[in-house]
Amino acid sequence: MDDQLHIIIAGDKGKVFKLPCSKKKLCAIAAVSAVSFFILTITSICSFSLYTQNCSISNQLTTLQTKLQKSEALIAKHDKLTEKLRVNLDQKVARLKENNIKLATAFQQEKDTLISSAVEELNERSELIGKIINSIGIKLPDTQDSDSKHSGGLFIEEQDTSKDVLLFKADKYLKTIRYLPIGKPVTGGTVSSKFGKRKDPLNHRSAFHTGVDIRAKKGDPIHATADGVVLKAFRNGGYGNYVVIDHGNGYTSSFAHMQKYMVHKGDKVKRGQLIGLVGSTGRSTGSHLHYEIALKDKPINPANFMKIANLTPSSTSLPEKN
């Protein structure tokens, strides 16, 4: 028989309660109590851990919400600033367009004025060049196509304006003048013997002078009177040091009795370019330049060409039409 324990509980009014309890029951109760305490402890620890995690998550959510609110405020501020910048940019673009229109209008007006002035000046110069060319009997080169074969297409009538006609006319004049030997090849020289019949300076017999003699100092520069290509540059008997330049359209110019020549056969030369020095080589009685102009190998009087303009070292061929 197991030993029993009696638990005596005394009440306030003197009542006594006796709870008989065996040793086994006490062990069972103790075990149950221990397990319950363990379970309660584990539950408390888990609850505390969950509570801590919840608090941490809550804090993180609060922080995120605060950041979100700040971000939304920044975005709203940025959108407002962007809209303001866009409005300002649109206004600037509108002002620039307006200014461009004004500038384009002003530029067009200035362009028209300049073109009008240029056309008037070009017309005056073209008339002057035309008079000069006519005064020496120069015929403008034919600008029509020499061969109309192997061509075709629809006929579209050209709408010529006065400006187009003037530019076409000036272009012909410029092309003619550029390759026309005009002016003096020696600056400041005087003509000592004219073109045509004369007495030969050495034997005093009647002869035909195919050019003009220009008196100048020995070593004075000689310049090309038009653009062209050097056909000859050599020592040519009685002509002495001799240069011939082909200017195209049948025109050539010749230079004789030079002290020395500074170009060679095949060289391209420009109007005003230095080609040699005045001398007295060959059949000559003194320092001078014998100057000839020929058209299709026929000598013509250089006097009319020389009186048009005085050629200086700074002179160049007339400007091309732009």
PDB file of C-alpha atoms in Angstrom:
ATOM      1  CA  MET A   1       0.000   0.000   0.000  1.00  0.00           C
ATOM      2  CA  ASP A   2       1.428   3.325  -1.160  1.00  0.00           C
ATOM      3  CA  ASP A   3       2.136   5.995   1.337  1.00  0.00           C
ATOM      4  CA  GLN A   4      -0.368   8.765   1.140  1.00  0.00           C
ATOM      5  CA  LEU A   5       0.127  12.398   1.800  1.00  0.00           C
ATOM      6  CA  HIS A   6      -2.624  14.556   3.157  1.00  0.00           C
ATOM      7  CA  ILE A   7      -2.816  18.170   2.158  1.00  0.00           C
ATOM      8  CA  ILE A   8      -4.732  20.072   4.822  1.00  0.00           C
ATOM      9  CA  ILE A   9      -6.298  23.376   3.878  1.00  0.00           C
ATOM     10  CA  ALA A  10      -7.826  25.440   6.690  1.00  0.00           C
ATOM     11  CA  GLY A  11     -10.561  27.876   5.866  1.00  0.00           C
ATOM     12  CA  ASP A  12     -11.352  31.221   7.487  1.00  0.00           C
ATOM     13  CA  LYS A  13     -14.242  29.774   9.532  1.00  0.00           C
ATOM     14  CA  GLY A  14     -12.282  26.897  10.930  1.00  0.00           C
ATOM     15  CA  LYS A  15     -13.235  24.399   8.316  1.00  0.00           C
ATOM     16  CA  VAL A  16     -10.508  22.005   7.417  1.00  0.00           C
ATOM     17  CA  PHE A  17     -10.174  20.289   4.106  1.00  0.00           C
ATOM     18  CA  LYS A  18      -8.041  17.223   3.697  1.00  0.00           C
ATOM     19  CA  LEU A  19      -6.826  16.200   0.279  1.00  0.00           C
ATOM     20  CA  PRO A  20      -5.380  12.797   0.300  1.00  0.00           C
ATOM     21  CA  CYS A  21      -2.652  12.479  -2.333  1.00  0.00           C
ATOM     22  CA  SER A  22      -0.433   9.597  -3.170  1.00  0.00           C
ATOM     23  CA  LYS A  23       3.187   9.805  -4.160  1.00  0.00           C
ATOM     24  CA  LYS A  24       2.414   8.800  -7.744  1.00  0.00           C
ATOM     25  CA  LYS A  25      -0.140  11.525  -8.127  1.00  0.00           C
ATOM     26  CA  LEU A  26       2.310  14.096  -6.861  1.00  0.00           C
ATOM     27  CA  CYS A  27       4.904  12.920  -9.369  1.00  0.00           C
ATOM     28  CA  ALA A  28       2.314  13.038 -12.131  1.00  0.00           C
ATOM     29  CA  ILE A  29       1.203  16.504 -11.099  1.00  0.00           C
ATOM     30  CA  ALA A  30       4.820  17.664 -10.909  1.00  0.00           C
ATOM     31  CA  ALA A  31       5.561  16.218 -14.357  1.00  0.00           C
ATOM     32  CA  VAL A  32       2.454  17.812 -15.833  1.00  0.00           C
ATOM     33  CA  SER A  33       3.368  21.095 -14.196  1.00  0.00           C
ATOM     34  CA  ALA A  34       6.927  20.918 -15.524  1.00  0.00           C
ATOM     35  CA  VAL A  35       5.746  20.128 -19.046  1.00  0.00           C
ATOM     36  CA  SER A  36       3.173  22.890 -18.846  1.00  0.00           C
ATOM     37  CA  PHE A  37       5.797  25.316 -17.593  1.00  0.00           C
ATOM     38  CA  PHE A  38       8.163  24.294 -20.389  1.00  0.00           C
ATOM     39  CA  ILE A  39       5.431  24.668 -22.993  1.00  0.00           C
ATOM     40  CA  LEU A  40       4.435  28.012 -21.516  1.00  0.00           C
ATOM     41  CA  THR A  41       8.049  29.153 -21.521  1.00  0.00           C
ATOM     42  CA  ILE A  42       8.561  28.121 -25.165  1.00  0.00           C
ATOM     43  CA  THR A  43       5.272  29.762 -26.100  1.00  0.00           C
ATOM     44  CA  SER A  44       6.283  32.932 -24.296  1.00  0.00           C
ATOM     45  CA  ILE A  45       9.665  33.002 -26.009  1.00  0.00           C
ATOM     46  CA  CYS A  46       8.047  32.478 -29.450  1.00  0.00           C
ATOM     47  CA  SER A  47       5.436  35.112 -28.692  1.00  0.00           C
ATOM     48  CA  PHE A  48       8.112  37.574 -27.607  1.00  0.00           C
ATOM     49  CA  SER A  49      10.147  36.818 -30.741  1.00  0.00           C
ATOM     50  CA  LEU A  50       7.080  37.340 -32.958  1.00  0.00           C
ATOM     51  CA  TYR A  51       6.260  40.515 -31.104  1.00  0.00           C
ATOM     52  CA  THR A  52       9.814  41.768 -31.623  1.00  0.00           C
ATOM     53  CA  GLN A  53       9.670  40.905 -35.334  1.00  0.00           C
ATOM     54  CA  ASN A  54       6.285  42.605 -35.649  1.00  0.00           C
ATOM     55  CA  CYS A  55       7.671  45.717 -33.987  1.00  0.00           C
ATOM     56  CA  SER A  56      10.677  45.685 -36.365  1.00  0.00           C
ATOM     57  CA  ILE A  57       8.454  45.199 -39.413  1.00  0.00           C
ATOM     58  CA  SER A  58       6.159  47.946 -38.200  1.00  0.00           C
ATOM     59  CA  ASN A  59       9.137  50.283 -37.802  1.00  0.00           C
ATOM     60  CA  GLN A  60      10.365  49.369 -41.279  1.00  0.00           C
ATOM     61  CA  LEU A  61       6.907  49.979 -42.732  1.00  0.00           C
ATOM     62  CA  THR A  62       6.763  53.328 -40.992  1.00  0.00           C
ATOM     63  CA  THR A  63      10.198  54.243 -42.370  1.00  0.00           C
ATOM     64  CA  LEU A  64       9.204  53.119 -45.864  1.00  0.00           C
ATOM     65  CA  GLN A  65       5.985  55.094 -45.692  1.00  0.00           C
ATOM     66  CA  THR A  66       7.943  58.169 -44.600  1.00  0.00           C
ATOM     67  CA  LYS A  67      10.389  57.695 -47.496  1.00  0.00           C
ATOM     68  CA  LEU A  68       7.507  57.123 -49.876  1.00  0.00           C
ATOM     69  CA  GLN A  69       5.850  60.338 -48.782  1.00  0.00           C
ATOM     70  CA  LYS A  70       9.134  62.223 -49.240  1.00  0.00           C
ATOM     71  CA  SER A  71       9.616  60.635 -52.659  1.00  0.00           C
ATOM     72  CA  GLU A  72       6.104  61.582 -53.704  1.00  0.00           C
ATOM     73  CA  ALA A  73       6.744  65.129 -52.538  1.00  0.00           C
ATOM     74  CA  LEU A  74      10.034  65.248 -54.511  1.00  0.00           C
ATOM     75  CA  ILE A  75       8.354  63.823 -57.601  1.00  0.00           C
ATOM     76  CA  ALA A  76       5.577  66.388 -57.344  1.00  0.00           C
ATOM     77  CA  LYS A  77       8.158  69.164 -56.938  1.00  0.00           C
ATOM     78  CA  HIS A  78      10.185  67.816 -59.870  1.00  0.00           C
ATOM     79  CA  ASP A  79       7.074  67.569 -62.051  1.00  0.00           C
ATOM     80  CA  LYS A  80       6.205  71.150 -61.191  1.00  0.00           C
ATOM     81  CA  LEU A  81       9.733  72.307 -62.001  1.00  0.00           C
ATOM     82  CA  THR A  82       9.762  70.279 -65.233  1.00  0.00           C
ATOM     83  CA  GLU A  83       6.481  71.822 -66.312  1.00  0.00           C
ATOM     84  CA  LYS A  84       7.857  75.276 -65.587  1.00  0.00           C
ATOM     85  CA  LEU A  85      10.993  74.530 -67.590  1.00  0.00           C
ATOM     86  CA  ARG A  86       8.921  73.131 -70.448  1.00  0.00           C
ATOM     87  CA  VAL A  87       6.805  76.282 -70.538  1.00  0.00           C
ATOM     88  CA  ASN A  88       9.946  78.437 -70.533  1.00  0.00           C
ATOM     89  CA  LEU A  89      11.474  76.313 -73.283  1.00  0.00           C
ATOM     90  CA  ASP A  90       8.335  76.554 -75.396  1.00  0.00           C
ATOM     91  CA  GLN A  91       8.396  80.327 -74.965  1.00  0.00           C
ATOM     92  CA  LYS A  92      12.072  80.489 -75.982  1.00  0.00           C
ATOM     93  CA  VAL A  93      11.433  78.287 -79.009  1.00  0.00           C
ATOM     94  CA  ALA A  94       8.520  80.518 -80.010  1.00  0.00           C
ATOM     95  CA  ARG A  95      10.723  83.627 -79.645  1.00  0.00           C
ATOM     96  CA  LEU A  96      13.512  81.982 -81.658  1.00  0.00           C
ATOM     97  CA  LYS A  97      11.096  81.069 -84.437  1.00  0.00           C
ATOM     98  CA  GLU A  98       9.803  84.623 -84.478  1.00  0.00           C
ATOM     99  CA  ASN A  99      13.370  85.991 -84.559  1.00  0.00           C
ATOM    100  CA  ASN A 100      14.308  83.555 -87.336  1.00  0.00           C
ATOM    101  CA  ILE A 101      11.360  84.726 -89.396  1.00  0.00           C
ATOM    102  CA  LYS A 102      12.385  88.358 -88.853  1.00  0.00           C
ATOM    103  CA  LEU A 103      16.028  87.573 -89.677  1.00  0.00           C
ATOM    104  CA  ALA A 104      15.030  85.613 -92.774  1.00  0.00           C
ATOM    105  CA  THR A 105      12.866  88.497 -93.939  1.00  0.00           C
ATOM    106  CA  ALA A 106      15.639  91.026 -93.281  1.00  0.00           C
ATOM    107  CA  PHE A 107      18.196  88.760 -94.972  1.00  0.00           C
ATOM    108  CA  GLN A 108      15.987  88.336 -98.021  1.00  0.00           C
ATOM    109  CA  GLN A 109      15.476  92.095 -98.253  1.00  0.00           C
ATOM    110  CA  GLU A 110      19.221  92.716 -97.921  1.00  0.00           C
ATOM    111  CA  LYS A 111      19.904  89.950-100.436  1.00  0.00           C
ATOM    112  CA  ASP A 112      17.480  91.481-102.931  1.00  0.00           C
ATOM    113  CA  THR A 113      19.101  94.886-102.421  1.00  0.00           C
ATOM    114  CA  LEU A 114      22.600  93.487-102.918  1.00  0.00           C
ATOM    115  CA  ILE A 115      21.541  91.497-105.964  1.00  0.00           C
ATOM    116  CA  SER A 116      19.879  94.567-107.436  1.00  0.00           C
ATOM    117  CA  SER A 117      23.019  96.667-106.833  1.00  0.00           C
ATOM    118  CA  ALA A 118      25.244  93.904-108.188  1.00  0.00           C
ATOM    119  CA  VAL A 119      23.089  93.526-111.278  1.00  0.00           C
ATOM    120  CA  GLU A 120      23.200  97.272-111.927  1.00  0.00           C
ATOM    121  CA  GLU A 121      26.973  97.345-111.482  1.00  0.00           C
ATOM    122  CA  LEU A 122      27.389  94.231-113.602  1.00  0.00           C
ATOM    123  CA  ASN A 123      25.207  95.782-116.290  1.00  0.00           C
ATOM    124  CA  GLU A 124      27.350  98.932-116.317  1.00  0.00           C
ATOM    125  CA  ARG A 125      30.569  96.931-116.482  1.00  0.00           C
ATOM    126  CA  SER A 126      29.166  94.626-119.144  1.00  0.00           C
ATOM    127  CA  GLU A 127      28.226  97.625-121.276  1.00  0.00           C
ATOM    128  CA  LEU A 128      31.716  99.082-120.781  1.00  0.00           C
ATOM    129  CA  ILE A 129      33.388  95.764-121.662  1.00  0.00           C
ATOM    130  CA  GLY A 130      31.079  95.461-124.674  1.00  0.00           C
ATOM    131  CA  LYS A 131      32.095  98.906-125.905  1.00  0.00           C
ATOM    132  CA  ILE A 132      35.762  98.067-125.416  1.00  0.00           C
ATOM    133  CA  ILE A 133      35.437  94.768-127.259  1.00  0.00           C
ATOM    134  CA  ASN A 134      33.503  96.414-130.085  1.00  0.00           C
ATOM    135  CA  SER A 135      36.037  99.253-130.302  1.00  0.00           C
ATOM    136  CA  ILE A 136      38.827  96.809-131.165  1.00  0.00           C
ATOM    137  CA  GLY A 137      36.630  94.665-133.379  1.00  0.00           C
ATOM    138  CA  ILE A 138      36.637  91.539-131.238  1.00  0.00           C
ATOM    139  CA  LYS A 139      33.958  88.985-132.027  1.00  0.00           C
ATOM    140  CA  LEU A 140      32.528  87.092-129.079  1.00  0.00           C
ATOM    141  CA  PRO A 141      33.035  83.334-129.281  1.00  0.00           C
ATOM    142  CA  ASP A 142      30.048  81.285-130.353  1.00  0.00           C
ATOM    143  CA  THR A 143      28.598  79.590-127.265  1.00  0.00           C
ATOM    144  CA  GLN A 144      26.173  77.341-129.170  1.00  0.00           C
ATOM    145  CA  ASP A 145      26.789  73.615-129.217  1.00  0.00           C
ATOM    146  CA  SER A 146      28.769  72.614-132.277  1.00  0.00           C
ATOM    147  CA  ASP A 147      27.106  69.232-132.504  1.00  0.00           C
ATOM    148  CA  SER A 148      23.444  68.599-131.759  1.00  0.00           C
ATOM    149  CA  LYS A 149      23.511  64.956-132.804  1.00  0.00           C
ATOM    150  CA  HIS A 150      23.000  62.085-130.397  1.00  0.00           C
ATOM    151  CA  SER A 151      20.807  64.182-128.080  1.00  0.00           C
ATOM    152  CA  GLY A 152      17.110  64.656-127.368  1.00  0.00           C
ATOM    153  CA  GLY A 153      14.471  64.996-124.677  1.00  0.00           C
ATOM    154  CA  LEU A 154      11.272  66.945-124.111  1.00  0.00           C
ATOM    155  CA  PHE A 155      11.207  70.582-125.156  1.00  0.00           C
ATOM    156  CA  ILE A 156      10.696  72.845-122.135  1.00  0.00           C
ATOM    157  CA  GLU A 157      10.819  76.501-123.017  1.00  0.00           C
ATOM    158  CA  GLU A 158      13.280  78.391-120.858  1.00  0.00           C
ATOM    159  CA  GLN A 159      11.863  81.311-118.902  1.00  0.00           C
ATOM    160  CA  ASP A 160      14.660  83.858-119.243  1.00  0.00           C
ATOM    161  CA  THR A 161      14.658  86.803-116.888  1.00  0.00           C
ATOM    162  CA  SER A 162      16.596  90.016-117.327  1.00  0.00           C
ATOM    163  CA  LYS A 163      19.071  88.868-114.664  1.00  0.00           C
ATOM    164  CA  ASP A 164      19.677  85.561-116.411  1.00  0.00           C
ATOM    165  CA  VAL A 165      20.224  87.287-119.737  1.00  0.00           C
ATOM    166  CA  LEU A 166      22.599  89.787-118.148  1.00  0.00           C
ATOM    167  CA  LEU A 167      24.578  87.055-116.345  1.00  0.00           C
ATOM    168  CA  PHE A 168      24.826  85.056-119.576  1.00  0.00           C
ATOM    169  CA  LYS A 169      26.020  88.133-121.420  1.00  0.00           C
ATOM    170  CA  ALA A 170      28.525  89.024-118.705  1.00  0.00           C
ATOM    171  CA  ASP A 171      29.758  85.436-118.638  1.00  0.00           C
ATOM    172  CA  LYS A 172      30.540  85.592-122.342  1.00  0.00           C
ATOM    173  CA  TYR A 173      32.358  88.901-121.857  1.00  0.00           C
ATOM    174  CA  LEU A 174      34.375  87.558-118.938  1.00  0.00           C
ATOM    175  CA  LYS A 175      35.385  84.437-120.838  1.00  0.00           C
ATOM    176  CA  THR A 176      36.440  86.609-123.763  1.00  0.00           C
ATOM    177  CA  ILE A 177      38.310  89.168-121.654  1.00  0.00           C
ATOM    178  CA  ARG A 178      40.065  86.530-119.566  1.00  0.00           C
ATOM    179  CA  TYR A 179      41.821  85.086-122.607  1.00  0.00           C
ATOM    180  CA  LEU A 180      42.122  88.375-124.547  1.00  0.00           C
ATOM    181  CA  PRO A 181      45.667  89.875-124.460  1.00  0.00           C
ATOM    182  CA  ILE A 182      44.893  93.424-123.343  1.00  0.00           C
ATOM    183  CA  GLY A 183      47.077  96.035-121.690  1.00  0.00           C
ATOM    184  CA  LYS A 184      50.795  96.644-121.803  1.00  0.00           C
ATOM    185  CA  PRO A 185      53.190  93.795-121.028  1.00  0.00           C
ATOM    186  CA  VAL A 186      55.733  96.321-119.661  1.00  0.00           C
ATOM    187  CA  THR A 187      54.678  98.924-117.114  1.00  0.00           C
ATOM    188  CA  GLY A 188      55.589 102.485-118.069  1.00  0.00           C
ATOM    189  CA  GLY A 189      57.222 101.554-121.376  1.00  0.00           C
ATOM    190  CA  THR A 190      56.771 103.764-124.431  1.00  0.00           C
ATOM    191  CA  VAL A 191      56.229 102.588-128.003  1.00  0.00           C
ATOM    192  CA  SER A 192      59.371 103.255-130.035  1.00  0.00           C
ATOM    193  CA  SER A 193      58.222 101.531-133.223  1.00  0.00           C
ATOM    194  CA  LYS A 194      54.617 100.981-134.306  1.00  0.00           C
ATOM    195  CA  PHE A 195      52.872  98.127-136.105  1.00  0.00           C
ATOM    196  CA  GLY A 196      52.919  98.122-139.930  1.00  0.00           C
ATOM    197  CA  LYS A 197      55.210  99.599-142.568  1.00  0.00           C
ATOM    198  CA  ARG A 198      58.455 101.134-141.364  1.00  0.00           C
ATOM    199  CA  LYS A 199      62.137 101.517-142.159  1.00  0.00           C
ATOM    200  CA  ASP A 200      64.222  98.717-140.745  1.00  0.00           C
ATOM    201  CA  PRO A 201      66.302 100.121-137.838  1.00  0.00           C
ATOM    202  CA  LEU A 202      69.428  98.233-138.961  1.00  0.00           C
ATOM    203  CA  ASN A 203      69.495  98.373-142.767  1.00  0.00           C
ATOM    204  CA  HIS A 204      67.007 101.275-143.162  1.00  0.00           C
ATOM    205  CA  ARG A 205      65.109  99.474-145.887  1.00  0.00           C
ATOM    206  CA  SER A 206      61.299  99.424-146.139  1.00  0.00           C
ATOM    207  CA  ALA A 207      59.804  96.582-144.106  1.00  0.00           C
ATOM    208  CA  PHE A 208      56.647  95.414-142.381  1.00  0.00           C
ATOM    209  CA  HIS A 209      56.722  95.431-138.598  1.00  0.00           C
ATOM    210  CA  THR A 210      54.524  92.599-137.258  1.00  0.00           C
ATOM    211  CA  GLY A 211      54.343  93.994-133.734  1.00  0.00           C
ATOM    212  CA  VAL A 212      55.265  96.997-131.633  1.00  0.00           C
ATOM    213  CA  ASP A 213      58.549  97.830-129.925  1.00  0.00           C
ATOM    214  CA  ILE A 214      58.217  99.030-126.346  1.00  0.00           C
ATOM    215  CA  ARG A 215      61.219 100.960-125.038  1.00  0.00           C
ATOM    216  CA  ALA A 216      62.105  99.996-121.440  1.00  0.00           C
ATOM    217  CA  LYS A 217      65.084  99.590-119.164  1.00  0.00           C
ATOM    218  CA  LYS A 218      67.092  96.416-119.253  1.00  0.00           C
ATOM    219  CA  GLY A 219      65.791  94.064-116.577  1.00  0.00           C
ATOM    220  CA  ASP A 220      62.292  95.621-116.404  1.00  0.00           C
ATOM    221  CA  PRO A 221      59.649  92.925-115.738  1.00  0.00           C
ATOM    222  CA  ILE A 222      57.515  91.571-118.578  1.00  0.00           C
ATOM    223  CA  HIS A 223      54.047  90.276-117.733  1.00  0.00           C
ATOM    224  CA  ALA A 224      51.600  88.031-119.553  1.00  0.00           C
ATOM    225  CA  THR A 225      48.693  90.039-120.963  1.00  0.00           C
ATOM    226  CA  ALA A 226      46.130  87.219-120.615  1.00  0.00           C
ATOM    227  CA  ASP A 227      45.686  83.693-119.321  1.00  0.00           C
ATOM    228  CA  GLY A 228      47.099  80.991-121.564  1.00  0.00           C
ATOM    229  CA  VAL A 229      49.609  78.226-122.175  1.00  0.00           C
ATOM    230  CA  VAL A 230      53.238  78.743-123.219  1.00  0.00           C
ATOM    231  CA  LEU A 231      53.732  77.406-126.762  1.00  0.00           C
ATOM    232  CA  LYS A 232      57.378  78.376-127.164  1.00  0.00           C
ATOM    233  CA  ALA A 233      60.195  79.565-124.928  1.00  0.00           C
ATOM    234  CA  PHE A 234      63.651  79.435-126.519  1.00  0.00           C
ATOM    235  CA  ARG A 235      66.425  81.404-128.240  1.00  0.00           C
ATOM    236  CA  ASN A 236      64.991  82.223-131.664  1.00  0.00           C
ATOM    237  CA  GLY A 237      67.638  83.753-133.928  1.00  0.00           C
ATOM    238  CA  GLY A 238      66.956  87.424-134.635  1.00  0.00           C
ATOM    239  CA  TYR A 239      64.160  87.451-132.063  1.00  0.00           C
ATOM    240  CA  GLY A 240      66.635  86.591-129.316  1.00  0.00           C
ATOM    241  CA  ASN A 241      65.062  85.113-126.203  1.00  0.00           C
ATOM    242  CA  TYR A 242      61.535  84.461-127.381  1.00  0.00           C
ATOM    243  CA  VAL A 243      58.224  83.403-125.762  1.00  0.00           C
ATOM    244  CA  VAL A 244      54.862  82.637-127.406  1.00  0.00           C
ATOM    245  CA  ILE A 245      51.659  82.221-125.351  1.00  0.00           C
ATOM    246  CA  ASP A 246      48.463  80.644-126.696  1.00  0.00           C
ATOM    247  CA  HIS A 247      45.355  82.332-125.223  1.00  0.00           C
ATOM    248  CA  GLY A 248      42.734  80.215-126.978  1.00  0.00           C
ATOM    249  CA  ASN A 249      40.060  81.326-129.461  1.00  0.00           C
ATOM    250  CA  GLY A 250      42.863  81.746-132.014  1.00  0.00           C
ATOM    251  CA  TYR A 251      44.787  84.468-130.114  1.00  0.00           C
ATOM    252  CA  THR A 252      48.518  84.302-129.379  1.00  0.00           C
ATOM    253  CA  SER A 253      50.982  86.840-127.969  1.00  0.00           C
ATOM    254  CA  SER A 254      54.736  86.902-128.635  1.00  0.00           C
ATOM    255  CA  PHE A 255      57.615  88.492-126.715  1.00  0.00           C
ATOM    256  CA  ALA A 256      61.087  88.947-128.229  1.00  0.00           C
ATOM    257  CA  HIS A 257      64.577  90.308-127.423  1.00  0.00           C
ATOM    258  CA  MET A 258      64.120  89.374-123.742  1.00  0.00           C
ATOM    259  CA  GLN A 259      67.126  89.396-121.423  1.00  0.00           C
ATOM    260  CA  LYS A 260      65.791  86.128-120.021  1.00  0.00           C
ATOM    261  CA  TYR A 261      62.517  84.230-119.950  1.00  0.00           C
ATOM    262  CA  MET A 262      61.083  82.695-116.788  1.00  0.00           C
ATOM    263  CA  VAL A 263      58.556  80.266-118.231  1.00  0.00           C
ATOM    264  CA  HIS A 264      58.844  77.046-120.195  1.00  0.00           C
ATOM    265  CA  LYS A 265      56.881  75.325-122.918  1.00  0.00           C
ATOM    266  CA  GLY A 266      53.637  73.862-121.571  1.00  0.00           C
ATOM    267  CA  ASP A 267      53.442  76.183-118.530  1.00  0.00           C
ATOM    268  CA  LYS A 268      50.031  77.641-117.705  1.00  0.00           C
ATOM    269  CA  VAL A 269      50.211  81.377-117.063  1.00  0.00           C
ATOM    270  CA  LYS A 270      47.812  83.972-115.668  1.00  0.00           C
ATOM    271  CA  ARG A 271      47.293  87.580-116.695  1.00  0.00           C
ATOM    272  CA  GLY A 272      49.875  89.712-114.892  1.00  0.00           C
ATOM    273  CA  GLN A 273      52.247  86.799-114.257  1.00  0.00           C
ATOM    274  CA  LEU A 274      55.968  87.561-114.624  1.00  0.00           C
ATOM    275  CA  ILE A 275      57.289  85.744-117.707  1.00  0.00           C
ATOM    276  CA  GLY A 276      60.645  87.447-118.333  1.00  0.00           C
ATOM    277  CA  LEU A 277      62.857  90.544-118.272  1.00  0.00           C
ATOM    278  CA  VAL A 278      63.409  93.260-120.879  1.00  0.00           C
ATOM    279  CA  GLY A 279      66.688  92.948-122.798  1.00  0.00           C
ATOM    280  CA  SER A 280      68.335  93.430-126.171  1.00  0.00           C
ATOM    281  CA  THR A 281      69.061  89.911-127.390  1.00  0.00           C
ATOM    282  CA  GLY A 282      68.921  88.936-131.079  1.00  0.00           C
ATOM    283  CA  ARG A 283      68.615  91.501-133.860  1.00  0.00           C
ATOM    284  CA  SER A 284      68.194  94.623-131.729  1.00  0.00           C
ATOM    285  CA  THR A 285      69.548  98.151-131.498  1.00  0.00           C
ATOM    286  CA  GLY A 286      68.840  98.687-127.807  1.00  0.00           C
ATOM    287  CA  SER A 287      66.940  97.612-124.725  1.00  0.00           C
ATOM    288  CA  HIS A 288      63.267  97.069-125.616  1.00  0.00           C
ATOM    289  CA  LEU A 289      60.496  94.474-125.946  1.00  0.00           C
ATOM    290  CA  HIS A 290      59.142  93.407-129.328  1.00  0.00           C
ATOM    291  CA  TYR A 291      55.484  92.517-128.642  1.00  0.00           C
ATOM    292  CA  GLU A 292      53.127  90.809-131.111  1.00  0.00           C
ATOM    293  CA  ILE A 293      49.489  89.708-131.097  1.00  0.00           C
ATOM    294  CA  ALA A 294      48.187  87.278-133.725  1.00  0.00           C
ATOM    295  CA  LEU A 295      44.727  85.951-134.513  1.00  0.00           C
ATOM    296  CA  LYS A 296      44.788  82.569-136.219  1.00  0.00           C
ATOM    297  CA  ASP A 297      48.495  83.117-137.049  1.00  0.00           C
ATOM    298  CA  LYS A 298      47.784  86.501-138.665  1.00  0.00           C
ATOM    299  CA  PRO A 299      49.511  89.465-136.959  1.00  0.00           C
ATOM    300  CA  ILE A 300      47.167  92.231-135.773  1.00  0.00           C
ATOM    301  CA  ASN A 301      47.940  95.663-134.366  1.00  0.00           C
ATOM    302  CA  PRO A 302      48.590  95.395-130.590  1.00  0.00           C
ATOM    303  CA  ALA A 303      47.995  99.145-130.120  1.00  0.00           C
ATOM    304  CA  ASN A 304      44.210  98.776-129.775  1.00  0.00           C
ATOM    305  CA  PHE A 305      44.684  96.068-127.160  1.00  0.00           C
ATOM    306  CA  MET A 306      47.344  98.002-125.274  1.00  0.00           C
ATOM    307  CA  LYS A 307      45.300 101.192-124.921  1.00  0.00           C
ATOM    308  CA  ILE A 308      42.468  99.371-123.113  1.00  0.00           C
ATOM    309  CA  ALA A 309      44.309  98.960-119.810  1.00  0.00           C
ATOM    310  CA  ASN A 310      47.743  99.340-118.312  1.00  0.00           C
ATOM    311  CA  LEU A 311      48.905  95.997-117.026  1.00  0.00           C
ATOM    312  CA  THR A 312      50.726  96.047-113.677  1.00  0.00           C
ATOM    313  CA  PRO A 313      52.284  93.196-111.674  1.00  0.00           C
ATOM    314  CA  SER A 314      49.272  93.257-109.344  1.00  0.00           C
ATOM    315  CA  SER A 315      46.818  92.864-112.220  1.00  0.00           C
ATOM    316  CA  THR A 316      45.169  89.507-112.474  1.00  0.00           C
ATOM    317  CA  SER A 317      42.584  88.001-114.742  1.00  0.00           C
ATOM    318  CA  LEU A 318      39.074  89.300-114.268  1.00  0.00           C
ATOM    319  CA  PRO A 319      37.038  87.440-111.657  1.00  0.00           C
ATOM    320  CA  GLU A 320      34.877  84.554-112.749  1.00  0.00           C
ATOM    321  CA  LYS A 321      31.117  84.820-112.394  1.00  0.00           C
ATOM    322  CA  ASN A 322      30.002  83.234-109.141  1.00  0.00           C
TER     323      ASN A 322
END
